[in-house]
Coordinates of C-alpha atoms in Angstrom, one line a residue:
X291 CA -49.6 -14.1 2.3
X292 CA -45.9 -13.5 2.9
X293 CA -45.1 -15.8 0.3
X294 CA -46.6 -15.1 -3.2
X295 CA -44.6 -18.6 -4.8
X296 CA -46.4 -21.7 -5.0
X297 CA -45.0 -25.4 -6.2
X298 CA -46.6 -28.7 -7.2
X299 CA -46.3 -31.9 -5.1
X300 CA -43.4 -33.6 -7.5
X301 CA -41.1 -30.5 -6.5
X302 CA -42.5 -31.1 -2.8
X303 CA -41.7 -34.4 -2.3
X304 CA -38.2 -33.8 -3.9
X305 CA -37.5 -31.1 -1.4
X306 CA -38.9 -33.9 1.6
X307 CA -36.4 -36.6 -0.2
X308 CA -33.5 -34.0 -0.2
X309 CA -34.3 -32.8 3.6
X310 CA -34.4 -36.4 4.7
X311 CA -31.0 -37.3 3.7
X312 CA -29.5 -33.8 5.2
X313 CA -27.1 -34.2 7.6
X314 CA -28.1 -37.8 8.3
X315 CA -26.1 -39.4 5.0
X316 CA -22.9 -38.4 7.2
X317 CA -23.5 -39.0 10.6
X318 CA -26.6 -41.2 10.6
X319 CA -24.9 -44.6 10.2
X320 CA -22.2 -43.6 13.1
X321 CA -25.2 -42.8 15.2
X322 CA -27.1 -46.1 14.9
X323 CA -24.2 -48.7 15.0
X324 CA -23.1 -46.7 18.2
X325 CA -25.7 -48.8 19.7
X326 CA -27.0 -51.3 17.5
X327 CA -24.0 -52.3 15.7
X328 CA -24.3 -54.9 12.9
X329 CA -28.1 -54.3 13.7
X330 CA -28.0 -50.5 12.9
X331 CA -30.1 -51.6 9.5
X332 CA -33.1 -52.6 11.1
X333 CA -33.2 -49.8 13.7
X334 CA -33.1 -47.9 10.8
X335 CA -36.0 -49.6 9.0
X336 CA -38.3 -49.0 12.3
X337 CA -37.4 -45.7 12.5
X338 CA -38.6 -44.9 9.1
X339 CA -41.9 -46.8 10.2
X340 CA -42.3 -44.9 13.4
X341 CA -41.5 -41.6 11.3
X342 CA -44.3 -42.1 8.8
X343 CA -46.8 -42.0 12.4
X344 CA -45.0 -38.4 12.5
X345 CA -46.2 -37.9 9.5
X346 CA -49.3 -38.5 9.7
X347 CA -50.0 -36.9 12.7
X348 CA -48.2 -33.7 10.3
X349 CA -50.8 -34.7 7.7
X350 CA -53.4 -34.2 10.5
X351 CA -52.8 -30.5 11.1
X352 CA -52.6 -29.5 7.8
X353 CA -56.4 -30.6 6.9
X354 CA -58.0 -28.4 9.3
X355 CA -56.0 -25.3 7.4
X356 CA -54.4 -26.3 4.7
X357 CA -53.9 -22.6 4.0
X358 CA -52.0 -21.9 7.0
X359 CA -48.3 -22.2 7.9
X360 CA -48.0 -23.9 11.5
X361 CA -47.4 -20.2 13.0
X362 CA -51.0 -19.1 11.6
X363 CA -52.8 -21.9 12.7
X364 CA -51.4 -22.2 15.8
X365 CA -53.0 -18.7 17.0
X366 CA -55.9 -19.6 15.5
X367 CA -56.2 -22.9 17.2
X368 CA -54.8 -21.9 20.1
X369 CA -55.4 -18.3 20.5
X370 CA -53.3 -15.3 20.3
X371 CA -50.9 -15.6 23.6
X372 CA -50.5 -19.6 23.8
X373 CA -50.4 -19.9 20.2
X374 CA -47.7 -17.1 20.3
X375 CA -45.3 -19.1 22.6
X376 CA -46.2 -22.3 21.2
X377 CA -44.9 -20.7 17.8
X378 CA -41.6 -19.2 19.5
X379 CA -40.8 -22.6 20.8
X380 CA -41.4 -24.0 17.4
X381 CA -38.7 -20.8 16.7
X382 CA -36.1 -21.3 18.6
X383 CA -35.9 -25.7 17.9
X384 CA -35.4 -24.9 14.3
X385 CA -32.7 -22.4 14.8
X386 CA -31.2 -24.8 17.0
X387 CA -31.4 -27.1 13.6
X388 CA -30.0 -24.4 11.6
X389 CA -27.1 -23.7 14.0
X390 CA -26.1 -27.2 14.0
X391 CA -26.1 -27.4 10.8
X392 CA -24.1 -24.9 10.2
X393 CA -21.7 -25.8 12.5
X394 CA -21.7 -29.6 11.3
X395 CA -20.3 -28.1 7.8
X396 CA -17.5 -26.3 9.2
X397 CA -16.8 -29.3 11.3
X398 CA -16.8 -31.6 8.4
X399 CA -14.5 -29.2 5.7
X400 CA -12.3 -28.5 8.5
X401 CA -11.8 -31.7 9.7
X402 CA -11.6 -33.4 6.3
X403 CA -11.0 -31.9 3.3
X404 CA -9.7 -27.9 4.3
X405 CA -7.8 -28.7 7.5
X406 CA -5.8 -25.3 7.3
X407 CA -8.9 -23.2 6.8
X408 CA -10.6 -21.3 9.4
X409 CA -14.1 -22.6 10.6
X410 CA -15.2 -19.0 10.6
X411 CA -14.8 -18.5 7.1
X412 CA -16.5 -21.5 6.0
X413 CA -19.3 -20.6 8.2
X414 CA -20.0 -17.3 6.7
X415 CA -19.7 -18.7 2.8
X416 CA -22.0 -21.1 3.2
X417 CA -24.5 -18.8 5.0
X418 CA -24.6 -16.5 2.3
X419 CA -25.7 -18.8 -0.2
X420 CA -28.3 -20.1 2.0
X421 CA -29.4 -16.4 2.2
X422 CA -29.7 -16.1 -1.5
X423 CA -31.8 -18.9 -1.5
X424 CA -34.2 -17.6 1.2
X425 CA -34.5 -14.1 -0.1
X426 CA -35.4 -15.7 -3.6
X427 CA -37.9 -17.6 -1.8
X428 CA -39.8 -21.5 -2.0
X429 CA -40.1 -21.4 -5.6
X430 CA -36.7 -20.8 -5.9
X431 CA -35.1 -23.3 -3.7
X432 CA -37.9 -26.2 -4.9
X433 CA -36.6 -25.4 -8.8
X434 CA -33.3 -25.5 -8.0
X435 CA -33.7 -28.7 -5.8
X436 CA -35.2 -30.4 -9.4
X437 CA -32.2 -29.7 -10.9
X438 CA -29.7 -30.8 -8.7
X439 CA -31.9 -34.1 -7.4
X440 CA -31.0 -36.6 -10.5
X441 CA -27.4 -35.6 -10.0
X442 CA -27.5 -36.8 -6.2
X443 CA -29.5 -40.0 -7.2
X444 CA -26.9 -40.8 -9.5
X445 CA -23.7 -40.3 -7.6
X446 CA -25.6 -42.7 -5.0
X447 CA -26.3 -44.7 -7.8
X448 CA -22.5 -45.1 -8.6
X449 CA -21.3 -45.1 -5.2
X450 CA -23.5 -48.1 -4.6
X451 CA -22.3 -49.8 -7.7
X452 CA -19.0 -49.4 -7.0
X453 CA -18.9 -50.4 -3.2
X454 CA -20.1 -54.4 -4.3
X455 CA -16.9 -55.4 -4.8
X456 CA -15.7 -54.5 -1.2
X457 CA -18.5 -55.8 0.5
X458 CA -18.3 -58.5 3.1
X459 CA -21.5 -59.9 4.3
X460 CA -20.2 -61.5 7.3
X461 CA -20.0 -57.7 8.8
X462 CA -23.5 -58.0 8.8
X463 CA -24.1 -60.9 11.0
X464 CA -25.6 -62.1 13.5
X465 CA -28.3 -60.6 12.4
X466 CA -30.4 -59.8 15.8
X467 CA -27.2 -60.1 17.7
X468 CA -27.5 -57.3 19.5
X469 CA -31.0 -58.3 20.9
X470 CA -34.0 -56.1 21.1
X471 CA -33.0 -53.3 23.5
X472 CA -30.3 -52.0 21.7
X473 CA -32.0 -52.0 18.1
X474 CA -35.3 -50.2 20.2
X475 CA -32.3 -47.7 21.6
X476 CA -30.5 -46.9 17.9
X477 CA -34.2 -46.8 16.6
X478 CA -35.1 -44.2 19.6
X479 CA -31.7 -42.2 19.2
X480 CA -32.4 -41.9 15.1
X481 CA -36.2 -40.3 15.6
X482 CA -34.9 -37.2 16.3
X483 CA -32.7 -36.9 13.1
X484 CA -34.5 -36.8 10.6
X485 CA -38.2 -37.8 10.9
X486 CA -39.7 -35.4 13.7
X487 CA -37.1 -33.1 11.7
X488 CA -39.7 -33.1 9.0
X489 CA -42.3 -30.8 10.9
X490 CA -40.5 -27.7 9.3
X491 CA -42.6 -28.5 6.2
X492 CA -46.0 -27.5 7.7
X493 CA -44.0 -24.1 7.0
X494 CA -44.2 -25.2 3.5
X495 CA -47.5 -27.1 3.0
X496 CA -49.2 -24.4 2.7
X497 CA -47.7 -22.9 -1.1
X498 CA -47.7 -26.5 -2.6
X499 CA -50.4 -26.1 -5.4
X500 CA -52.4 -30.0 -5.3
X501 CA -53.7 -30.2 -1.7
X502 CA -55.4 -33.6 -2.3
X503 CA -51.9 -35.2 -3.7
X504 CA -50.2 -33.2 -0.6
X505 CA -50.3 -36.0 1.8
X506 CA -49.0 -38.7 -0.4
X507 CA -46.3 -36.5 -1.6
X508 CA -45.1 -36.4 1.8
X509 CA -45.4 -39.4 2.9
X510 CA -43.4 -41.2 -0.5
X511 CA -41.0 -38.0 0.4
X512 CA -40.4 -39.4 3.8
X513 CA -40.2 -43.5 2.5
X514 CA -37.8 -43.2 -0.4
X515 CA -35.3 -40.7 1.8
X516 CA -36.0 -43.6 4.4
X517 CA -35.0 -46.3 2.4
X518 CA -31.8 -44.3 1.0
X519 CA -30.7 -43.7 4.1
X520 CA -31.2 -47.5 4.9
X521 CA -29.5 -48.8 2.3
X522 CA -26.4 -46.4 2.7
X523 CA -26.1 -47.6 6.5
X524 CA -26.5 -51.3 4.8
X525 CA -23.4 -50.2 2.7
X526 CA -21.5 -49.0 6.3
X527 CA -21.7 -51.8 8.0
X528 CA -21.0 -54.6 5.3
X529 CA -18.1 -52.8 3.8
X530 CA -16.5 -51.2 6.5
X531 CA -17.9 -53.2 9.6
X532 CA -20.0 -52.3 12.6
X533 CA -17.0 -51.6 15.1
X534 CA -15.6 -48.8 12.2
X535 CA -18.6 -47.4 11.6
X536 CA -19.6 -46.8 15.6
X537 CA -16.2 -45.5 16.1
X538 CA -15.9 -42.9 13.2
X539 CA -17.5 -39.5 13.2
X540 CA -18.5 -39.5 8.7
X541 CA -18.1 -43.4 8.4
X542 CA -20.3 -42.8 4.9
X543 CA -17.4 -40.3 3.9
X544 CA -14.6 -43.2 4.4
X545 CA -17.1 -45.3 2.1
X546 CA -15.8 -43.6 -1.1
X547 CA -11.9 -43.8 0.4
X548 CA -12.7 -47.8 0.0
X549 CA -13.5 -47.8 -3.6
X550 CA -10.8 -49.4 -6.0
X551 CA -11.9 -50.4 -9.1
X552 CA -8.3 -51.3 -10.7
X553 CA -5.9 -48.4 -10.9
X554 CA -8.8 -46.6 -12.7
X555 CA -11.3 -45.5 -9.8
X556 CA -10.3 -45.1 -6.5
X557 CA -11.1 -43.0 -3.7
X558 CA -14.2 -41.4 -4.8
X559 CA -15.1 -39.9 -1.1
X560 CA -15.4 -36.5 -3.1
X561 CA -18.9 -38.4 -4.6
X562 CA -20.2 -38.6 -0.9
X563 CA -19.3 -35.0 -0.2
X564 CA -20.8 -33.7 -3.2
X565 CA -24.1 -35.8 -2.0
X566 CA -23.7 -34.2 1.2
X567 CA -23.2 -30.6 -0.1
X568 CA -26.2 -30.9 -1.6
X569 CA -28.2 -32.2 0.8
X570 CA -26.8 -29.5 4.1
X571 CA -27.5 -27.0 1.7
X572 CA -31.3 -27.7 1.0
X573 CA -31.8 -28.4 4.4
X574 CA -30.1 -25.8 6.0
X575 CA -32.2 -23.2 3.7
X576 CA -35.0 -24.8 3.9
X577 CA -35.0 -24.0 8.0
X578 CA -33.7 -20.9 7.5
X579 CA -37.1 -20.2 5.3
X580 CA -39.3 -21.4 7.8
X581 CA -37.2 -20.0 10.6
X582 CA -37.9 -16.0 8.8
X583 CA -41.0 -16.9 7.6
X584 CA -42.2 -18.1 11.0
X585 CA -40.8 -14.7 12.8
X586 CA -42.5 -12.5 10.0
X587 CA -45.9 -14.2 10.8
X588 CA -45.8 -14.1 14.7
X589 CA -44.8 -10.0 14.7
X590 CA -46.9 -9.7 11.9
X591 CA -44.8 -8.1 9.4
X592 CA -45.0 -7.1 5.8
X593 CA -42.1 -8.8 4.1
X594 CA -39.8 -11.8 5.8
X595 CA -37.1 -10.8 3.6
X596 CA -35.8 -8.2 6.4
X597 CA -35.2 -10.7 8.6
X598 CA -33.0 -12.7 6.5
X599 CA -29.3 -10.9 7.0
X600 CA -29.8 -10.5 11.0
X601 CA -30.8 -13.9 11.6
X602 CA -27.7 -15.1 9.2
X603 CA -25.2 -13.5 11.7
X604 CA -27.3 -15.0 14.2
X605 CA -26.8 -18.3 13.1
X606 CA -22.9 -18.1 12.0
X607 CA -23.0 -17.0 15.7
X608 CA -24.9 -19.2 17.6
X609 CA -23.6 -22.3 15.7
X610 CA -20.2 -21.7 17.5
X611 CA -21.8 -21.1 21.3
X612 CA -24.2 -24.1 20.7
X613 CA -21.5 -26.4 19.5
X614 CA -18.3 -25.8 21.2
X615 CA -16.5 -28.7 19.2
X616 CA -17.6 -31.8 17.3
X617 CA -17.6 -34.1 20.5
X618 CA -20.1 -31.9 22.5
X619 CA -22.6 -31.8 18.8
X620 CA -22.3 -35.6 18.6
X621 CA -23.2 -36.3 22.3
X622 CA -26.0 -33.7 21.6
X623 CA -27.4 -35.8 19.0
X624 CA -27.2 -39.0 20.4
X625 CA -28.6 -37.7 24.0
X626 CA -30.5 -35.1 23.7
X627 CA -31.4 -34.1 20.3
X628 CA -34.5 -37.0 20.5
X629 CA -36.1 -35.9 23.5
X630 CA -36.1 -32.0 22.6
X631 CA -37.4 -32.9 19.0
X632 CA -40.2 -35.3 20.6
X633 CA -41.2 -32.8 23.2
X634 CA -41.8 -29.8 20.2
X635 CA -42.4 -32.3 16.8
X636 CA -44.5 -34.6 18.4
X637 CA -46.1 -33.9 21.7
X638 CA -47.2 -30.1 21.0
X639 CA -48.6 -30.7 17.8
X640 CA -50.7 -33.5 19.6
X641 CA -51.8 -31.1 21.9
X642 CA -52.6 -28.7 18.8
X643 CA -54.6 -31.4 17.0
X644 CA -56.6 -32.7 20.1
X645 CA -57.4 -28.7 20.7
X646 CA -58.6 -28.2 16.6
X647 CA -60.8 -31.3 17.3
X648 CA -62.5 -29.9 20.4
X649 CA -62.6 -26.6 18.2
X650 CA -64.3 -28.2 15.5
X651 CA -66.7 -30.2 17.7
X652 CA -67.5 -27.1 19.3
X653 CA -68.0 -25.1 16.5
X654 CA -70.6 -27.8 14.7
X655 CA -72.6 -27.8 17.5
X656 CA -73.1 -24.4 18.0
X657 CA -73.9 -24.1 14.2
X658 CA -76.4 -27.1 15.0
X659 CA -78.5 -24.3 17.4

């Protein structure tokens, strides 16, 4: 195996918590109330539903080899040329994840906090640490995860505790106002970001140690970074109202501007980017693993760890020619991110499982002769 590190379930389903939230804690609630306004809570809620039927569907093709990454048993499944395109597509959507990531950072600093800086140079910074990460490998990024994880649950904790006092629960109703379509359409849009997201982990699956705890980890992964996300677009839209949060690109950033405990504690939007930080960061590496893992396994090479600097430049450069400005990345995800990530997260793998079936139908009978 390319990869010689191995990690328990508790450090998986951190890594699954983390990778939920991603990107999503800033631009998810913007996303949502776009269509479903006050309603954007319970889109939310069946989203989470729907995305634990992803999961298990993920769960699916990691029992026929659960010591295969998705590359390995997609040849094997699928044979050597099918399973080789199959794999590239799986490729190329993850880079597109990585590129957007990447540019949704320098977007965010430059926008927000270092307006005078050039996007370039945050760009390449961040990069680099994400390439320490990968270079050091799973083991690596799923320790270090542990020890940043109770730091992010407590600055939600607090961010959360300090937001009652500016809540307003009239924001929140009616509740169904909306009507069914546009909830069904905000709960459509949020599939793609982050549920059918989560297929990078059958990258992972693979080094976690427990295999019969694997499938629980990963679904209480998915349900917990659910419900936090859930909660936070609760926050949204009863503090700041369903009209702000449609209309603002990081509505869960202006969140923290509203706190004002006094003259003591105000303004704690640095909380929310620290959450963030966090969050982009563990994501982003975590694709970028998969991404060089994947690319090692298809050409069949002895380390990934060569690929790691090329496909950085890659990324710094393709996450400016993919994502021209912050408008063109937010109609991307509201129009066509879902579609793209059902067509290679959902429909493919169904494909993959129906084939392993046949494969294993075929397989017991001839051993039956």
């Amino acid at each position: 195996m390319l990869e010689k590190g191995k990690i328990n379930t508790g450090e998986f389903e951190i890594i699954v918590i983390i990778f939920t939230l991603g990107s999503t804690i800033l631009v998810g609630p913007s996303l949502l109330a776009s269509y479903a306004k006050q309603d954007a809570w319970i889109a939310s809620f069946l989203s989470l539903m729907i995305g634990l039927c992803f999961i298990f569907l993920y769960n699916q093709l990691t029992s026929f080899y659960p010591e295969m990454t998705f590359i390995e048993m997609t040849k094997n499944i699928l044979g050597s040329w099918i399973g080789g395109v199959v794999s590239f597509l799986f490729i190329i959507y993850f880079f597109i994840i990585s590129a957007g990531l990447l540019r949704e950072i320098g977007d965010f600093l430059t926008t927000q906090i270092l307006v005078e800086t050039p996007i370039q140079t945050i760009l390449i910074s961040f990069i680099l640490i994400s390439m320490a990460g990968v270079k050091l490998g799973i083991e690596v990024i799923s320790r270090a995860a542990i020890i940043f994880f109770p730091w992010m649950i407590m600055m939600l904790a607090l961010l959360f505790l300090f937001l009652i006092p500016e809540v307003e629960i009239s924001n929140i109703q009616p509740i169904y106002g909306e009507g069914f379509k546009a909830i069904a359409r905000a709960t459509y849009s949020s599939l793609g970001l982050p549920y059918l997201e989560l297929f990078i982990f059958l990258m992972i699956t693979p080094y976690v140690s427990n295999k019969q705890r694997l499938k629980k980890s990963f679904y209480k992964g998915t349900i917990i970074g659910g419900v936090v996300l859930s909660i936070l677009i609760i926050f949204s839209i009863i503090v700041l109202g369903a009209d702000f949060t449609a209309r603002h690109a990081y509505p869960s950033y202006i969140l923290g501007k509203k706190i004002s405990l006094g003259t003591v504690i105000e303004r704690l939007e640095v909380i929310v980017a620290i959450i963030w930080f966090f969050s982009m960061y563990f994501k982003l590496t975590i694709c970028y693993y998969g991404i060089t893992l994947g690319l090692a396994q298809i050409f069949k090479l002895k380390s990934y760890k060569i690929l790691v600097f090329p496909l950085a430049f890659l990324l710094v450069t393709f996450s400016i020619i993919l994502y021209p400005d912050i408008v063109y990345f937010q109609d991307f995800l509201a129009h066509t991110w879902t579609p793209y990530s059902l067509t290679i997260c959902f429909f493919i793998p169904c494909i993959i499982v129906f084939a392993a079936n046949v494969k294993k139908v075929k397989t017991n009978k001839e051993s039956g002769r």
